[in-house]
Amino acid sequence: MIPFLDLKNVNQQYREQLIEACTRVIDSGWYIGGKELEKFELNFAKFCGTKYAIGVANGLDALILTLRAWKELGKLKAGDEVIVPSNTYIASILAISANQLKPVLIEPDPDTFNLDPTKIEAAITNKTKVILPVHLYGQLAAMPEIMQIADQYDLLVLEDSAQSHGAEVKSRKAGNLGHASGFSFYPGKNLGALGDAGAITTNDLELANMLRALRNYGSHEKYKNLVQGVNSRLDEIQAAMLDIKLSYLDQEIQHRRKIARLYLDNINNPFIKLPLNNINAEEYQQHVWHLFVIRTEHRDLLQKYLSDHGVQTLIHYPIPPHKQQAYQEWNNQSYPISEQIHAEVMSLPIGPTLQLDDVQKIIHLCNQFNPL
Ligand SMILES: *Cc1c(COP(=O)(O)O)cnc(C)c1O
């Protein structure tokens, strides 16, 4: 079986270094909020090109706490509206609801799967305070257009960069394109910990300070609590391992791009629609291919056919957020573009250790597929 993503293999590559890092932390006697976190935060901020990175417990918390920090700083209040793509992974929307803010769902551009900037202005009301673009599947949302609208209407922009570490436009990376950005280091993400972890990047010192307090009971200084914070910390062992994996991220992204290039150039089947090919656009979006997502009207058949021939595929995502029971109040609303995307998408294997001859095998199988 060619697995969708072989995480064991991914981490085996760095086994010796990871063990060394864990041993260093074990022997240090210091496990939360120390040198390892400080070092990783500095290196991750440098990677993204931002002034600050603040480690937290996971990607969802990165988004929740950023919106919460803006509330604490008086920039948002309960009931304010946040514009978010209707086809995102539900975490982006949960972060909005968790802050008593109102998610306003906008349909994506069906070619890029990302927020359609031409639909944003019509959704802006006097309660709109934030745009939350999601760089889905590793491809940047249309940030230059989004930032222009945000400037015009005086809105904050929170990037959801959980799937797009290293994606860039005009040499600026995900995490350095809005006012703040949430990252996830869930094990399967392009930069993955060996457990849960996340971070926020920003160039805003006031926001960074508030986030550092919020993640640690609202405390800047030991036993002094400025705000009613939470416990959402990135521990020393995960930070030490992430710092090692960060040093290989560019190399891993190059391998993902090589696989994507092969799929794009060689899959040729009228029943399979390939993702928009902008892999060579130097001036514009540099895709990091967290997922290689194709579309087909014959998804169940294609998935079964590939599985029968030893290829594991996944669906990102089978149910749109507005059809989830968690958001029952939206179940009768209609977002036809999202609904079609959710019915047709399928993710082919891609990852830093996927062998190119396996990629060729998958290409061959895709080209042989005939549902009729
Ligand atoms: C993974 C993911 C998150 C949440 O990250 P966790 O670390 O799992 O909490 C948020 N948004 C998107 C788009 C994601 O893919």
CSV table of C-alpha atoms and ligand atoms in Angstrom, one decimal:
chain,number,residue,atom,x,y,z
A,1,MET,CA,0.0,0.0,0.0
A,2,ILE,CA,1.3,3.5,-0.8
A,3,PRO,CA,0.2,5.4,2.3
A,4,PHE,CA,-1.3,8.9,2.0
A,5,LEU,CA,1.4,10.2,4.3
A,6,ASP,CA,4.0,8.1,6.0
A,7,LEU,CA,4.6,10.0,9.2
A,8,LYS,CA,6.8,7.3,10.7
A,9,ASN,CA,9.2,7.6,7.7
A,10,VAL,CA,9.1,11.4,7.8
A,11,ASN,CA,10.3,11.4,11.4
A,12,GLN,CA,12.7,8.5,11.0
A,13,GLN,CA,14.8,10.7,8.8
A,14,TYR,CA,15.7,12.9,11.8
A,15,ARG,CA,15.6,10.1,14.4
A,16,GLU,CA,19.1,10.7,15.9
A,17,GLN,CA,18.7,14.4,16.1
A,18,LEU,CA,15.2,14.2,17.6
A,19,ILE,CA,16.4,11.8,20.3
A,20,GLU,CA,19.4,14.0,21.0
A,21,ALA,CA,17.0,17.0,21.4
A,22,CYS,CA,14.7,15.1,23.8
A,23,THR,CA,17.6,13.9,25.8
A,24,ARG,CA,18.9,17.4,26.1
A,25,VAL,CA,15.6,18.6,27.5
A,26,ILE,CA,15.2,15.6,29.8
A,27,ASP,CA,18.6,16.2,31.3
A,28,SER,CA,18.1,20.0,31.6
A,29,GLY,CA,15.3,19.6,34.3
A,30,TRP,CA,13.4,22.5,32.6
A,31,TYR,CA,10.3,21.5,30.7
A,32,ILE,CA,8.0,24.5,30.1
A,33,GLY,CA,8.9,28.0,29.0
A,34,GLY,CA,12.6,27.8,28.6
A,35,LYS,CA,15.5,28.1,26.2
A,36,GLU,CA,14.1,25.6,23.6
A,37,LEU,CA,10.9,27.5,23.2
A,38,GLU,CA,12.8,30.8,23.0
A,39,LYS,CA,15.1,29.4,20.3
A,40,PHE,CA,12.3,27.9,18.2
A,41,GLU,CA,10.2,31.1,18.5
A,42,LEU,CA,13.1,33.2,17.2
A,43,ASN,CA,13.9,30.7,14.4
A,44,PHE,CA,10.2,30.4,13.3
A,45,ALA,CA,9.8,34.2,13.3
A,46,LYS,CA,12.9,34.5,11.2
A,47,PHE,CA,11.6,31.8,8.8
A,48,CYS,CA,8.3,33.7,8.4
A,49,GLY,CA,10.0,37.1,8.2
A,50,THR,CA,8.1,38.4,11.2
A,51,LYS,CA,9.3,40.2,14.3
A,52,TYR,CA,7.6,37.8,16.7
A,53,ALA,CA,6.4,34.2,17.0
A,54,ILE,CA,4.5,33.1,20.1
A,55,GLY,CA,4.3,29.3,20.7
A,56,VAL,CA,1.0,27.9,21.9
A,57,ALA,CA,-0.5,24.5,22.5
A,58,ASN,CA,-2.1,23.9,19.0
A,59,GLY,CA,-3.3,25.6,15.9
A,60,LEU,CA,-6.9,26.1,17.0
A,61,ASP,CA,-5.6,27.9,20.1
A,62,ALA,CA,-3.3,30.1,17.9
A,63,LEU,CA,-6.5,31.4,16.2
A,64,ILE,CA,-8.7,31.6,19.3
A,65,LEU,CA,-6.1,33.4,21.3
A,66,THR,CA,-5.3,36.0,18.6
A,67,LEU,CA,-9.0,37.0,18.3
A,68,ARG,CA,-9.2,36.9,22.1
A,69,ALA,CA,-6.1,39.2,22.3
A,70,TRP,CA,-7.7,41.7,19.9
A,71,LYS,CA,-10.8,41.7,22.2
A,72,GLU,CA,-8.6,42.3,25.3
A,73,LEU,CA,-6.9,45.1,23.4
A,74,GLY,CA,-10.3,46.8,22.6
A,75,LYS,CA,-10.1,46.1,18.9
A,76,LEU,CA,-13.0,43.6,18.8
A,77,LYS,CA,-16.1,43.0,20.9
A,78,ALA,CA,-18.6,40.2,21.2
A,79,GLY,CA,-21.0,40.2,18.2
A,80,ASP,CA,-18.5,41.6,15.7
A,81,GLU,CA,-18.4,39.9,12.4
A,82,VAL,CA,-15.5,37.9,10.9
A,83,ILE,CA,-15.4,37.0,7.2
A,84,VAL,CA,-14.1,33.4,6.6
A,85,PRO,CA,-14.2,31.0,3.6
A,86,SER,CA,-17.2,28.6,3.7
A,87,ASN,CA,-15.1,25.6,2.6
A,88,THR,CA,-12.4,25.8,5.3
A,89,TYR,CA,-11.5,23.2,7.9
A,90,ILE,CA,-13.9,23.8,10.7
A,91,ALA,CA,-11.2,25.0,13.1
A,92,SER,CA,-11.0,28.4,11.5
A,93,ILE,CA,-14.7,28.9,12.2
A,94,LEU,CA,-14.6,27.4,15.7
A,95,ALA,CA,-12.0,30.0,16.6
A,96,ILE,CA,-14.5,32.8,15.7
A,97,SER,CA,-17.5,31.2,17.6
A,98,ALA,CA,-15.3,30.5,20.6
A,99,ASN,CA,-14.9,34.3,21.0
A,100,GLN,CA,-18.6,35.1,20.7
A,101,LEU,CA,-17.9,36.7,17.3
A,102,LYS,CA,-20.0,36.0,14.3
A,103,PRO,CA,-18.6,34.0,11.4
A,104,VAL,CA,-19.7,35.3,8.0
A,105,LEU,CA,-19.2,32.6,5.4
A,106,ILE,CA,-18.0,33.6,1.9
A,107,GLU,CA,-17.8,31.2,-1.0
A,108,PRO,CA,-14.3,30.4,-2.3
A,109,ASP,CA,-12.9,30.7,-5.8
A,110,PRO,CA,-13.5,27.2,-7.2
A,111,ASP,CA,-10.1,27.3,-9.0
A,112,THR,CA,-8.0,28.0,-6.0
A,113,PHE,CA,-10.2,26.7,-3.2
A,114,ASN,CA,-9.4,30.0,-1.4
A,115,LEU,CA,-11.5,33.1,-0.4
A,116,ASP,CA,-12.8,34.9,-3.4
A,117,PRO,CA,-11.7,38.5,-3.0
A,118,THR,CA,-14.4,39.7,-5.4
A,119,LYS,CA,-17.1,38.5,-2.9
A,120,ILE,CA,-15.7,40.2,0.2
A,121,GLU,CA,-17.0,43.7,-0.2
A,122,ALA,CA,-20.6,42.7,-0.5
A,123,ALA,CA,-20.4,40.9,2.9
A,124,ILE,CA,-18.9,43.9,4.8
A,125,THR,CA,-21.3,45.5,7.3
A,126,ASN,CA,-20.7,48.0,10.0
A,127,LYS,CA,-20.0,45.1,12.4
A,128,THR,CA,-17.3,43.5,10.2
A,129,LYS,CA,-14.0,43.8,12.0
A,130,VAL,CA,-11.8,40.9,10.7
A,131,ILE,CA,-11.1,39.0,7.6
A,132,LEU,CA,-9.8,35.5,8.2
A,133,PRO,CA,-8.3,34.1,5.0
A,134,VAL,CA,-7.2,30.4,5.1
A,135,HIS,CA,-4.3,29.4,2.9
A,136,LEU,CA,-6.0,26.1,2.1
A,137,TYR,CA,-4.0,23.0,1.0
A,138,GLY,CA,-0.7,25.1,1.1
A,139,GLN,CA,-1.7,27.8,-1.4
A,140,LEU,CA,-1.9,31.4,-0.3
A,141,ALA,CA,-5.2,33.2,-0.5
A,142,ALA,CA,-5.2,36.3,-2.7
A,143,MET,CA,-3.5,38.4,0.0
A,144,PRO,CA,-2.6,41.5,-2.0
A,145,GLU,CA,-6.3,42.0,-2.9
A,146,ILE,CA,-7.5,41.0,0.6
A,147,MET,CA,-5.1,43.5,2.3
A,148,GLN,CA,-6.2,46.3,0.0
A,149,ILE,CA,-9.9,45.7,1.0
A,150,ALA,CA,-8.8,45.5,4.7
A,151,ASP,CA,-7.0,48.8,4.4
A,152,GLN,CA,-9.9,50.5,2.7
A,153,TYR,CA,-12.5,49.3,5.4
A,154,ASP,CA,-10.1,49.4,8.3
A,155,LEU,CA,-10.3,45.7,9.1
A,156,LEU,CA,-7.9,43.3,10.8
A,157,VAL,CA,-6.6,40.3,8.9
A,158,LEU,CA,-5.9,37.0,10.7
A,159,GLU,CA,-4.3,34.5,8.3
A,160,ASP,CA,-5.0,30.8,9.0
A,161,SER,CA,-1.6,29.4,7.9
A,162,ALA,CA,-2.1,26.0,9.5
A,163,GLN,CA,-1.5,24.3,6.0
A,164,SER,CA,0.9,26.8,4.5
A,165,HIS,CA,4.2,27.1,6.4
A,166,GLY,CA,6.6,28.6,3.8
A,167,ALA,CA,4.2,29.6,1.1
A,168,GLU,CA,5.1,32.9,-0.3
A,169,VAL,CA,4.1,35.8,-2.5
A,170,LYS,CA,6.7,38.3,-3.8
A,171,SER,CA,9.2,36.9,-1.3
A,172,ARG,CA,6.9,37.4,1.7
A,173,LYS,CA,5.8,34.3,3.5
A,174,ALA,CA,2.6,33.1,5.0
A,175,GLY,CA,2.4,34.5,8.5
A,176,ASN,CA,3.8,37.9,7.4
A,177,LEU,CA,1.0,39.0,5.1
A,178,GLY,CA,-1.8,40.0,7.4
A,179,HIS,CA,-1.8,41.5,10.9
A,180,ALA,CA,-1.3,38.2,12.6
A,181,SER,CA,-1.3,34.5,11.6
A,182,GLY,CA,-2.1,31.2,13.3
A,183,PHE,CA,0.0,28.2,12.6
A,184,SER,CA,-0.5,24.5,13.5
A,185,PHE,CA,2.3,22.1,14.1
A,186,TYR,CA,-0.1,19.0,14.3
A,187,PRO,CA,2.1,16.0,13.3
A,188,GLY,CA,0.6,15.8,9.7
A,189,LYS,CA,1.1,19.4,8.8
A,190,ASN,CA,4.1,20.5,6.6
A,191,LEU,CA,5.9,21.5,9.8
A,192,GLY,CA,4.8,18.9,12.3
A,193,ALA,CA,5.6,18.3,16.0
A,194,LEU,CA,5.5,14.8,17.5
A,195,GLY,CA,2.4,15.8,19.4
A,196,ASP,CA,0.3,19.0,19.5
A,197,ALA,CA,1.8,22.5,19.0
A,198,GLY,CA,1.0,25.8,17.4
A,199,ALA,CA,2.2,29.4,17.1
A,200,ILE,CA,1.1,32.9,16.2
A,201,THR,CA,3.3,35.2,14.1
A,202,THR,CA,2.9,39.0,14.0
A,203,ASN,CA,4.9,42.3,13.7
A,204,ASP,CA,2.7,43.9,16.4
A,205,LEU,CA,4.5,44.1,19.7
A,206,GLU,CA,1.4,45.0,21.7
A,207,LEU,CA,-0.4,41.9,20.3
A,208,ALA,CA,2.6,39.7,20.9
A,209,ASN,CA,2.8,40.8,24.5
A,210,MET,CA,-0.9,40.2,25.1
A,211,LEU,CA,-0.6,36.7,23.5
A,212,ARG,CA,2.4,35.8,25.7
A,213,ALA,CA,0.2,36.7,28.7
A,214,LEU,CA,-2.9,35.0,27.5
A,215,ARG,CA,-1.2,31.7,26.8
A,216,ASN,CA,0.1,31.7,30.4
A,217,TYR,CA,-3.0,32.4,32.7
A,218,GLY,CA,-2.9,36.0,31.6
A,219,SER,CA,0.4,36.5,33.4
A,220,HIS,CA,3.3,38.6,32.2
A,221,GLU,CA,5.2,38.4,35.5
A,222,LYS,CA,5.0,35.5,37.8
A,223,TYR,CA,1.9,35.6,40.1
A,224,LYS,CA,0.7,38.8,38.5
A,225,ASN,CA,-2.4,38.4,36.2
A,226,LEU,CA,-3.3,41.1,33.8
A,227,VAL,CA,-6.2,39.3,32.0
A,228,GLN,CA,-8.2,36.1,32.5
A,229,GLY,CA,-5.9,33.9,30.4
A,230,VAL,CA,-5.7,30.2,29.7
A,231,ASN,CA,-3.0,27.5,29.8
A,232,SER,CA,-1.9,27.0,26.2
A,233,ARG,CA,1.8,26.5,26.1
A,234,LEU,CA,4.3,24.9,23.7
A,235,ASP,CA,6.5,22.7,25.8
A,236,GLU,CA,10.3,22.4,25.6
A,237,ILE,CA,10.4,18.9,24.1
A,238,GLN,CA,8.1,19.8,21.2
A,239,ALA,CA,9.9,23.1,20.7
A,240,ALA,CA,13.3,21.4,20.5
A,241,MET,CA,12.0,18.8,18.0
A,242,LEU,CA,10.2,21.5,15.9
A,243,ASP,CA,13.4,23.5,15.7
A,244,ILE,CA,15.2,20.5,14.1
A,245,LYS,CA,12.3,19.9,11.7
A,246,LEU,CA,12.2,23.6,10.8
A,247,SER,CA,15.8,23.3,9.5
A,248,TYR,CA,14.6,20.7,6.9
A,249,LEU,CA,11.3,22.4,6.0
A,250,ASP,CA,12.6,24.1,2.8
A,251,GLN,CA,14.1,20.9,1.6
A,252,GLU,CA,10.8,19.0,2.3
A,253,ILE,CA,8.8,21.7,0.5
A,254,GLN,CA,11.1,21.3,-2.6
A,255,HIS,CA,10.3,17.5,-2.6
A,256,ARG,CA,6.5,18.3,-2.3
A,257,ARG,CA,6.9,20.7,-5.3
A,258,LYS,CA,8.7,18.0,-7.3
A,259,ILE,CA,5.8,15.6,-6.7
A,260,ALA,CA,3.2,18.2,-7.5
A,261,ARG,CA,5.0,19.0,-10.7
A,262,LEU,CA,5.0,15.4,-11.8
A,263,TYR,CA,1.3,15.0,-11.0
A,264,LEU,CA,0.5,18.3,-12.9
A,265,ASP,CA,2.5,17.4,-15.9
A,266,ASN,CA,1.6,13.8,-16.3
A,267,ILE,CA,-2.0,13.1,-15.0
A,268,ASN,CA,-4.1,13.4,-18.1
A,269,ASN,CA,-7.6,12.1,-17.7
A,270,PRO,CA,-10.8,13.9,-18.7
A,271,PHE,CA,-12.5,12.6,-15.5
A,272,ILE,CA,-9.9,14.2,-13.3
A,273,LYS,CA,-9.5,17.9,-12.7
A,274,LEU,CA,-6.1,19.0,-11.5
A,275,PRO,CA,-5.6,21.9,-9.1
A,276,LEU,CA,-4.8,25.2,-10.6
A,277,ASN,CA,-1.2,25.1,-11.8
A,278,ASN,CA,0.6,28.1,-10.5
A,279,ILE,CA,3.7,26.3,-9.4
A,280,ASN,CA,5.9,28.3,-11.7
A,281,ALA,CA,4.5,31.7,-11.0
A,282,GLU,CA,7.6,33.3,-9.6
A,283,GLU,CA,6.0,36.7,-8.8
A,284,TYR,CA,2.9,35.2,-7.3
A,285,GLN,CA,1.9,32.4,-5.1
A,286,GLN,CA,4.5,29.8,-4.2
A,287,HIS,CA,2.4,26.8,-3.3
A,288,VAL,CA,3.8,24.5,-0.6
A,289,TRP,CA,1.5,21.6,-1.5
A,290,HIS,CA,0.4,20.5,2.0
A,291,LEU,CA,-2.2,18.6,0.0
A,292,PHE,CA,-2.5,17.7,-3.7
A,293,VAL,CA,-6.3,18.0,-4.2
A,294,ILE,CA,-7.9,16.8,-7.4
A,295,ARG,CA,-11.6,17.0,-8.3
A,296,THR,CA,-13.8,14.4,-9.9
A,297,GLU,CA,-17.5,13.7,-10.3
A,298,HIS,CA,-16.7,10.0,-9.8
A,299,ARG,CA,-15.0,10.4,-6.5
A,300,ASP,CA,-16.2,7.2,-4.7
A,301,LEU,CA,-15.3,5.1,-7.8
A,302,LEU,CA,-11.8,6.7,-8.1
A,303,GLN,CA,-11.1,6.3,-4.4
A,304,LYS,CA,-12.1,2.7,-4.5
A,305,TYR,CA,-10.2,2.0,-7.7
A,306,LEU,CA,-7.0,3.5,-6.3
A,307,SER,CA,-7.5,1.7,-3.0
A,308,ASP,CA,-8.0,-1.6,-4.8
A,309,HIS,CA,-4.6,-0.9,-6.6
A,310,GLY,CA,-2.8,-0.1,-3.4
A,311,VAL,CA,-3.0,3.7,-3.1
A,312,GLN,CA,-4.4,5.4,0.0
A,313,THR,CA,-6.3,8.7,-0.6
A,314,LEU,CA,-8.2,11.0,1.8
A,315,ILE,CA,-11.0,13.5,1.5
A,316,HIS,CA,-10.3,17.1,2.7
A,317,TYR,CA,-13.1,17.6,3.6
A,318,PRO,CA,-16.2,15.4,3.2
A,319,ILE,CA,-18.7,17.8,4.9
A,320,PRO,CA,-18.7,21.6,4.7
A,321,PRO,CA,-18.9,23.4,8.0
A,322,HIS,CA,-22.4,24.8,7.4
A,323,LYS,CA,-23.7,21.2,7.1
A,324,GLN,CA,-22.1,20.0,10.3
A,325,GLN,CA,-24.4,19.3,13.3
A,326,ALA,CA,-22.1,21.7,15.3
A,327,TYR,CA,-23.6,24.5,13.2
A,328,GLN,CA,-27.2,23.3,13.0
A,329,GLU,CA,-28.4,26.9,12.6
A,330,TRP,CA,-26.7,27.0,9.2
A,331,ASN,CA,-27.8,23.6,8.0
A,332,ASN,CA,-30.5,25.0,5.7
A,333,GLN,CA,-28.3,27.6,4.2
A,334,SER,CA,-26.9,27.1,0.7
A,335,TYR,CA,-23.2,27.5,-0.3
A,336,PRO,CA,-23.3,25.7,-3.7
A,337,ILE,CA,-19.6,26.2,-4.6
A,338,SER,CA,-18.5,24.7,-1.3
A,339,GLU,CA,-21.0,21.9,-1.5
A,340,GLN,CA,-19.7,21.0,-4.9
A,341,ILE,CA,-16.1,21.2,-3.8
A,342,HIS,CA,-16.8,19.0,-0.8
A,343,ALA,CA,-18.6,16.4,-3.0
A,344,GLU,CA,-15.7,16.2,-5.6
A,345,VAL,CA,-12.4,16.7,-3.9
A,346,MET,CA,-9.9,13.9,-3.2
A,347,SER,CA,-6.3,14.2,-2.0
A,348,LEU,CA,-3.6,12.1,-3.6
A,349,PRO,CA,-0.5,11.0,-1.6
A,350,ILE,CA,2.1,13.7,-1.2
A,351,GLY,CA,4.9,14.1,1.4
A,352,PRO,CA,8.6,14.5,2.1
A,353,THR,CA,9.4,10.8,1.8
A,354,LEU,CA,7.0,9.7,-1.0
A,355,GLN,CA,9.2,8.0,-3.6
A,356,LEU,CA,9.1,9.3,-7.2
A,357,ASP,CA,8.5,5.8,-8.6
A,358,ASP,CA,5.4,5.5,-6.4
A,359,VAL,CA,4.3,8.9,-7.8
A,360,GLN,CA,4.7,7.5,-11.3
A,361,LYS,CA,2.6,4.5,-10.3
A,362,ILE,CA,-0.1,6.7,-9.0
A,363,ILE,CA,0.0,8.8,-12.2
A,364,HIS,CA,-0.3,5.7,-14.3
A,365,LEU,CA,-3.3,4.5,-12.3
A,366,CYS,CA,-5.0,7.9,-12.5
A,367,ASN,CA,-4.5,7.9,-16.3
A,368,GLN,CA,-6.0,4.4,-16.6
A,369,PHE,CA,-9.1,5.3,-14.6
A,370,ASN,CA,-12.4,5.1,-16.5
A,371,PRO,CA,-15.6,5.2,-14.6
A,372,LEU,CA,-17.8,4.5,-17.6
B,1,LIG,C1,-5.0,21.8,11.3
B,1,LIG,C2,-5.7,23.1,11.1
B,1,LIG,C3,-6.1,23.9,12.2
B,1,LIG,C4,-6.0,23.5,13.6
B,1,LIG,O1,-4.8,23.1,14.0
B,1,LIG,P1,-4.6,22.1,15.3
B,1,LIG,O2,-3.2,22.2,15.6
B,1,LIG,O3,-5.1,20.8,14.9
B,1,LIG,O4,-5.5,22.7,16.4
B,1,LIG,C5,-6.7,25.1,11.9
B,1,LIG,N1,-7.0,25.5,10.6
B,1,LIG,C6,-6.7,24.7,9.6
B,1,LIG,C7,-7.0,25.2,8.2
B,1,LIG,C8,-6.0,23.5,9.8
B,1,LIG,O5,-5.8,22.7,8.7
